[in-house]
PDB file of C-alpha atoms in Angstrom:
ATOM      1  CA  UNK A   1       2.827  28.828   4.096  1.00 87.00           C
ATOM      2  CA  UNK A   2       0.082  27.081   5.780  1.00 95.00           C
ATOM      3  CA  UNK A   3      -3.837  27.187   4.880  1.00 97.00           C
ATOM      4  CA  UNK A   4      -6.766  28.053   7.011  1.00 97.00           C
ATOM      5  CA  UNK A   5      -9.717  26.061   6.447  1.00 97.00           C
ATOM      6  CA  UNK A   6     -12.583  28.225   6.322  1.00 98.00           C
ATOM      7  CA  UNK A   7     -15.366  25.462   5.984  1.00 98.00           C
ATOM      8  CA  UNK A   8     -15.418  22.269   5.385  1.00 97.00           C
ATOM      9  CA  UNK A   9     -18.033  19.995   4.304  1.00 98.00           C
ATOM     10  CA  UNK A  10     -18.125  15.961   3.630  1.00 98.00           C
ATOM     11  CA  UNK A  11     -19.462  15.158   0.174  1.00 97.00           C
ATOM     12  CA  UNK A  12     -19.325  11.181   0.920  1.00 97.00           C
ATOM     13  CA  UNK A  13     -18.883   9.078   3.960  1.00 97.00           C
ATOM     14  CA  UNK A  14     -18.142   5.237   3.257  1.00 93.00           C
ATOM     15  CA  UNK A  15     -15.855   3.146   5.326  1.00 86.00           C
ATOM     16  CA  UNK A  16     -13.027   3.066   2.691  1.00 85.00           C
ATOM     17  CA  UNK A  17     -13.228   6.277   1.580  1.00 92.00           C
ATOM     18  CA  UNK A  18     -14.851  10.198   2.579  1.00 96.00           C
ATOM     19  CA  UNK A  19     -13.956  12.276   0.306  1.00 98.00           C
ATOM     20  CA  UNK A  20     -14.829  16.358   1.779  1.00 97.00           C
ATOM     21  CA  UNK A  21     -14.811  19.801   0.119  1.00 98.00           C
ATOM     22  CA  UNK A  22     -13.198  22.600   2.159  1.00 98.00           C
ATOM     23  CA  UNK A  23     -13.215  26.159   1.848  1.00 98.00           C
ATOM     24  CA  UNK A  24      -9.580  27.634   2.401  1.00 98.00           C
ATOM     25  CA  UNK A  25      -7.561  30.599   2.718  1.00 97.00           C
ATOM     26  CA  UNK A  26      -4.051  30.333   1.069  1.00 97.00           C
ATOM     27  CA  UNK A  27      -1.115  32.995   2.962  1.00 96.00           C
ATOM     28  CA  UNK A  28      -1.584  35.582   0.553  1.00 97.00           C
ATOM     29  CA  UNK A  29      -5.323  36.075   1.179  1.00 96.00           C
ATOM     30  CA  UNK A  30      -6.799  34.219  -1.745  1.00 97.00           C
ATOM     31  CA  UNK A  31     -10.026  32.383  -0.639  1.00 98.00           C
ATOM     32  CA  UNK A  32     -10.257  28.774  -2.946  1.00 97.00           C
ATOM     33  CA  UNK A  33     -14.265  27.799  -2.776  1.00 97.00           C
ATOM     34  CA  UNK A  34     -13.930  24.571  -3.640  1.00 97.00           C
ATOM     35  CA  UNK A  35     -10.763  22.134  -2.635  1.00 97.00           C
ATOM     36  CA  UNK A  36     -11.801  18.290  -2.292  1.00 97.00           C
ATOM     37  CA  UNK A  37      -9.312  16.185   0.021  1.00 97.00           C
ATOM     38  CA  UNK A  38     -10.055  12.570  -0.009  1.00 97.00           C
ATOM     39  CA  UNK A  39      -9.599  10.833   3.543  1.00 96.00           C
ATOM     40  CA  UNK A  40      -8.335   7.074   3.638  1.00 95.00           C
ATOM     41  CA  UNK A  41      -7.361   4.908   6.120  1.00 95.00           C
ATOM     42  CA  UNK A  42      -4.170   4.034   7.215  1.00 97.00           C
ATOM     43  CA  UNK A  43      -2.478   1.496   4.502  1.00 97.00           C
ATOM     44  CA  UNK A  44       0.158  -0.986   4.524  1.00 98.00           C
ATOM     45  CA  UNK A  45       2.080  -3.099   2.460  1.00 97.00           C
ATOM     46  CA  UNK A  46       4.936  -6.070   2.879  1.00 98.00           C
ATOM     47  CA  UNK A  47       7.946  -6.708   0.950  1.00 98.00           C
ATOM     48  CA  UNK A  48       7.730 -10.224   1.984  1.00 98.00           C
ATOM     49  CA  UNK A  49      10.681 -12.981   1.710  1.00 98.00           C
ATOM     50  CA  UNK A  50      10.405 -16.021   2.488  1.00 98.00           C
ATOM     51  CA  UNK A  51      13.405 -18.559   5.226  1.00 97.00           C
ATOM     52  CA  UNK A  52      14.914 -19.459   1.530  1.00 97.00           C
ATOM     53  CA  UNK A  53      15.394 -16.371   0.385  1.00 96.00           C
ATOM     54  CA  UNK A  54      11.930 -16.170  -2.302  1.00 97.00           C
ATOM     55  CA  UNK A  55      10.072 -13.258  -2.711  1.00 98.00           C
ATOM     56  CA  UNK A  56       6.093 -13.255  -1.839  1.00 98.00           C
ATOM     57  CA  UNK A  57       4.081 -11.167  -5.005  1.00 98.00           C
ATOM     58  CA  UNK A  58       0.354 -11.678  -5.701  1.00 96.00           C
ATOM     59  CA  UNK A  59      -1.659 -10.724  -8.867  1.00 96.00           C
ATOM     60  CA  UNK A  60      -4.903  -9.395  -8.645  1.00 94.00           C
ATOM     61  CA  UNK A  61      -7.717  -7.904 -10.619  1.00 92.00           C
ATOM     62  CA  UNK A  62      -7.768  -4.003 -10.141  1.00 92.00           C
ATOM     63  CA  UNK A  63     -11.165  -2.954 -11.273  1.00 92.00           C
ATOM     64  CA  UNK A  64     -10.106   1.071 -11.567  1.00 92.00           C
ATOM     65  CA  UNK A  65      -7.359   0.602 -14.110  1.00 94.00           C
ATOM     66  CA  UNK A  66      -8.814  -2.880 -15.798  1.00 96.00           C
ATOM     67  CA  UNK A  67      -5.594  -4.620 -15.108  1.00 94.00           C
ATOM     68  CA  UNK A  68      -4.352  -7.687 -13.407  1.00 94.00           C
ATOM     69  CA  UNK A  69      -1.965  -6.225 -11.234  1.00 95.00           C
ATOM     70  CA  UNK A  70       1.400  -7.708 -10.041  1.00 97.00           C
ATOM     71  CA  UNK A  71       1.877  -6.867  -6.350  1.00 96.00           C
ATOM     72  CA  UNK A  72       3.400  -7.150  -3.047  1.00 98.00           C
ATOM     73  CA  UNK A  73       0.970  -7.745   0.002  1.00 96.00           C
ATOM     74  CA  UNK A  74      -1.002  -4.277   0.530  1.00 96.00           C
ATOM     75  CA  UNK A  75      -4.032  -3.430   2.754  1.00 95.00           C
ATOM     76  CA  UNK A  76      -5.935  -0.870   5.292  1.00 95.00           C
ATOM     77  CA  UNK A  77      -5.140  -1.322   9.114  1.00 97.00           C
ATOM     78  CA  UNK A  78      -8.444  -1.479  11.046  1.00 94.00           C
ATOM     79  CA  UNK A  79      -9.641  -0.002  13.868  1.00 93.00           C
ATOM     80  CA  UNK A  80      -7.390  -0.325  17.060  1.00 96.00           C
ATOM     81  CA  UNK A  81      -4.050  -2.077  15.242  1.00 97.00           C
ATOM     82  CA  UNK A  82      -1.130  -0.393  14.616  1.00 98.00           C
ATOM     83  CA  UNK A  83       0.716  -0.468  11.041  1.00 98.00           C
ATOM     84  CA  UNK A  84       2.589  -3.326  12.305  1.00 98.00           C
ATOM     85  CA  UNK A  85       0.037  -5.566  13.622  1.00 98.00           C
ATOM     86  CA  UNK A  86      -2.226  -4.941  10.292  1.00 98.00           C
ATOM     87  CA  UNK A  87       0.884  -5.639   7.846  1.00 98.00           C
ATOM     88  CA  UNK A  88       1.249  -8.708   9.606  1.00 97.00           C
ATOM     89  CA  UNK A  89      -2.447  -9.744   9.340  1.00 96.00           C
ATOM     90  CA  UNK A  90      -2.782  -8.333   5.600  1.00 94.00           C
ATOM     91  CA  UNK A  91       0.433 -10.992   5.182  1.00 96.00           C
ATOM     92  CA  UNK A  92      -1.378 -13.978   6.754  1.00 95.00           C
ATOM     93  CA  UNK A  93      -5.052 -13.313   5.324  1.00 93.00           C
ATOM     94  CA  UNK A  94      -3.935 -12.465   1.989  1.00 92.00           C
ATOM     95  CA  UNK A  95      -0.870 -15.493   1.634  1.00 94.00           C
ATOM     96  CA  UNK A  96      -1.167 -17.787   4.410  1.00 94.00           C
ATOM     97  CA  UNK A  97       2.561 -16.444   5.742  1.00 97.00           C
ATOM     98  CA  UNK A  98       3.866 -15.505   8.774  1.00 96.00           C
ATOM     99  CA  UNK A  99       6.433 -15.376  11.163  1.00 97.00           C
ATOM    100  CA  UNK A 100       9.851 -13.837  10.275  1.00 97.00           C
ATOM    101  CA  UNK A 101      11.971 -10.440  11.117  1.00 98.00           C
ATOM    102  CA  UNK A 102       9.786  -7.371  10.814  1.00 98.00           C
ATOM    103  CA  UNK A 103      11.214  -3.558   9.913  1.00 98.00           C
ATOM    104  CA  UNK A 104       9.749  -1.132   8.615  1.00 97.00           C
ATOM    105  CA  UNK A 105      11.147   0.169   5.320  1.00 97.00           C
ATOM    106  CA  UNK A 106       9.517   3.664   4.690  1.00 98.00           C
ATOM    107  CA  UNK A 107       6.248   5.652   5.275  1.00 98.00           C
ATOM    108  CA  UNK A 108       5.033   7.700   1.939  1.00 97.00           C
ATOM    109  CA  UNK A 109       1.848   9.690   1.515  1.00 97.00           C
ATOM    110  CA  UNK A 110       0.151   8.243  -1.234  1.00 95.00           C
ATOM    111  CA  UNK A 111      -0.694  12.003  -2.602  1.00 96.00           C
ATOM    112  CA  UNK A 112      -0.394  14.473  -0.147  1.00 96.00           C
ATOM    113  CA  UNK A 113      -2.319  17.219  -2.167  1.00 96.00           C
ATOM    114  CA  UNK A 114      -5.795  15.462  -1.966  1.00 97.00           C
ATOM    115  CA  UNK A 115      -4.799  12.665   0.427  1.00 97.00           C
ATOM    116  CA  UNK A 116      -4.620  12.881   3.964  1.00 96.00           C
ATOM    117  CA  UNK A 117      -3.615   8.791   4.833  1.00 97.00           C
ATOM    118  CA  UNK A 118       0.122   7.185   4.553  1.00 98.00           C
ATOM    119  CA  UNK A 119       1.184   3.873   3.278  1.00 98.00           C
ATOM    120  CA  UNK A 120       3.727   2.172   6.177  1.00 98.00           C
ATOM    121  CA  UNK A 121       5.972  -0.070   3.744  1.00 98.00           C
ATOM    122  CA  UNK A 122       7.057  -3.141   5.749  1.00 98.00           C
ATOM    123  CA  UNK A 123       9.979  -5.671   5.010  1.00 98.00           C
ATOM    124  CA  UNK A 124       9.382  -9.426   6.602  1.00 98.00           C
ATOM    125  CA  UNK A 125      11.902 -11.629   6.058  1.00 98.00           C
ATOM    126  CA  UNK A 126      12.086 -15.265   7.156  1.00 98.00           C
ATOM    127  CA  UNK A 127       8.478 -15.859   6.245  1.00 98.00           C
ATOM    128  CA  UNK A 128       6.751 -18.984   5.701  1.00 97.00           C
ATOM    129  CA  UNK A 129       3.465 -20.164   5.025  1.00 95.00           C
ATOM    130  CA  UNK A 130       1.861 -22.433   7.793  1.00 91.00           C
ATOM    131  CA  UNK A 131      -1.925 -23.025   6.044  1.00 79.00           C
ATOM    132  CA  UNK A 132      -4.663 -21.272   4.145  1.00 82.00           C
ATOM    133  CA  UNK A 133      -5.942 -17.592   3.333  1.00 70.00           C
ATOM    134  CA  UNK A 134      -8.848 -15.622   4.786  1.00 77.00           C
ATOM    135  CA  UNK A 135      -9.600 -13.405   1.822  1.00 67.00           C
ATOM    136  CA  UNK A 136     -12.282 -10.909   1.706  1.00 72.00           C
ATOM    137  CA  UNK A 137     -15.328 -11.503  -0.144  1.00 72.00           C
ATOM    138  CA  UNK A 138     -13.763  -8.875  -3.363  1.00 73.00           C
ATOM    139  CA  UNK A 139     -10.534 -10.549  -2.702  1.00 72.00           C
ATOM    140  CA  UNK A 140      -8.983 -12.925  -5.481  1.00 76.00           C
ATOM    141  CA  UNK A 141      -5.463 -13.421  -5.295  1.00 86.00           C
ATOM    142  CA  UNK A 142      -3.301 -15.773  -6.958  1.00 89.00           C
ATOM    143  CA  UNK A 143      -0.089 -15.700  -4.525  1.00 95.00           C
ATOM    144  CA  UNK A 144       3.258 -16.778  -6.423  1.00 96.00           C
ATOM    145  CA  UNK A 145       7.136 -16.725  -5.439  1.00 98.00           C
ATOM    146  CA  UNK A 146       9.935 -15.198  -7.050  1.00 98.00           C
ATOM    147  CA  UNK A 147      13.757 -14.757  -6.680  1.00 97.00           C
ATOM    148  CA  UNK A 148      15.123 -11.226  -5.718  1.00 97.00           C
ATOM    149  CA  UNK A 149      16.716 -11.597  -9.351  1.00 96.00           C
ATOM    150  CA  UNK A 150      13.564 -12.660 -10.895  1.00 97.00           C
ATOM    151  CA  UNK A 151      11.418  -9.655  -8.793  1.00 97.00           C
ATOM    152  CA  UNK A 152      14.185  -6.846  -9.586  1.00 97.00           C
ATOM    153  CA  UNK A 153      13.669  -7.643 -13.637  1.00 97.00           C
ATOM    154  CA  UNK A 154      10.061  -7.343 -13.282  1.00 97.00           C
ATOM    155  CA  UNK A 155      10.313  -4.048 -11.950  1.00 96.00           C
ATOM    156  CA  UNK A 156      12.395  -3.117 -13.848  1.00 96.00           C
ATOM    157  CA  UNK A 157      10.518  -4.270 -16.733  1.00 97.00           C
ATOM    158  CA  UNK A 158       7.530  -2.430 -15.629  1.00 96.00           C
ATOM    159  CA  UNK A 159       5.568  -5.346 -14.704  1.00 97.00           C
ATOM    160  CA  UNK A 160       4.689  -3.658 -11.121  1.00 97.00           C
ATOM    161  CA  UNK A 161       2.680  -0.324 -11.637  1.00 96.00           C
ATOM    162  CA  UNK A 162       1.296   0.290  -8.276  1.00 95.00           C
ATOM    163  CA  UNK A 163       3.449   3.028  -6.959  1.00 95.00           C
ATOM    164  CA  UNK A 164       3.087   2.964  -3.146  1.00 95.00           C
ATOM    165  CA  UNK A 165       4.639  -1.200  -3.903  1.00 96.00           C
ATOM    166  CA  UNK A 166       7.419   0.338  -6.317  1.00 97.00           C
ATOM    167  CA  UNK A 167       9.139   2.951  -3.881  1.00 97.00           C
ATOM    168  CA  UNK A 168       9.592   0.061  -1.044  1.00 98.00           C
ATOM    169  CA  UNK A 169      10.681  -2.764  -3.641  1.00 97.00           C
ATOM    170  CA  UNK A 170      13.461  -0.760  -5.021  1.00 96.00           C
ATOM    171  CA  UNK A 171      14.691   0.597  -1.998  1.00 97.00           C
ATOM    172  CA  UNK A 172      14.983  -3.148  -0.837  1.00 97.00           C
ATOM    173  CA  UNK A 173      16.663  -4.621  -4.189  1.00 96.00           C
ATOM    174  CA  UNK A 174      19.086  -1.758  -3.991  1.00 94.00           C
ATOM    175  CA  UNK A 175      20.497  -2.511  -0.808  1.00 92.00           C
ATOM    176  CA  UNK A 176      20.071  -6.297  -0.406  1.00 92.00           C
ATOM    177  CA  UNK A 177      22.127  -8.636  -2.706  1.00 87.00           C
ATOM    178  CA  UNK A 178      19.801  -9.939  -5.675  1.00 85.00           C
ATOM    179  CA  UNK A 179      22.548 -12.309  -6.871  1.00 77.00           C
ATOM    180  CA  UNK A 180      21.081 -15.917  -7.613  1.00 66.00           C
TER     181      UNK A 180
END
């Protein structure tokens, strides 16, 4: 079932993204010249609620698609945190919240076909904001709040598109109570 990589060469090194093209043998012999796997690093994102019960979302500008993107807090952990510890900072650069109960709610592959990285999907709740942002220099974020209610009819309206924010957003509306 498994493949043997035969070669494997790296097309493009950058510190968001290497993307490499391997040579591989499949279990029934075949030999595939040319499969590219794109390496990431690890990401994170928050389902983020607030000590009175509001939900954090951000909209953003998403170059890729053309969109301004509804959200939940998302990001890359860096060098020597752990998913935690980069969800946490991703939460405070990107909002200006902290604090709160931390779990984490799933870990998904993004696309585990080309993609070697996962997406740890946390839940803070008890959150509050305690001063200002420390975006990145591409970073422009309007941050907003919204009740579970409000949050569960955007999704299911469509109005969040970004699949690695959908899967942990509906698995918390469908087990938290979302009544106003």
């Amino acid at each position: 079932m498994l493949w043997k990589t035969l070669r494997s060469d790296v097309i493009i090194e950058r510190p968001w993204l290497t993307a490499r093209k391997d040579m591989v043998q499949l279990p029934n012999g075949r030999v595939m010249d040319e499969y590219y796997v794109l390496h990431y690093p690890t990401w994170i994102n928050v389902v983020a609620v607030t000590r009175e019960g509001m939900m954090v979302l951000e909209r953003q500008y998403r170059h890729a698609c053309g969109i301004v993107s509804t959200e939940i807090v998302a990001g890359c952990v860096e060098d020597g945190e752990t998913p935690l510890e980069g969800a946490k900072r991703e939460l405070w650069e990107e909002t200006g919240y902290v604090g709160g109960t931390w779990t984490e709610l799933m870990t998904v592959s993004p696309n585990p076909s080309t993609m070697d990285n996962y997406c740890h999907c946390f839940l803070a709740e008890g959150v509050e904001r305690t001063g200002g942002r420390h975006l990145d220099a591409t970073e422009d974020i309007e941050v907003f709040l919204k009740t579970k209610r409000e949050t569960f009819e955007m999704l299911q309206r469509g109005e969040f598109v970004q699949a690695l924010m959908v899967a942990p957003l509906w698995k918390y509306l469908m087990t938290t109570d979302i009544t106003p």
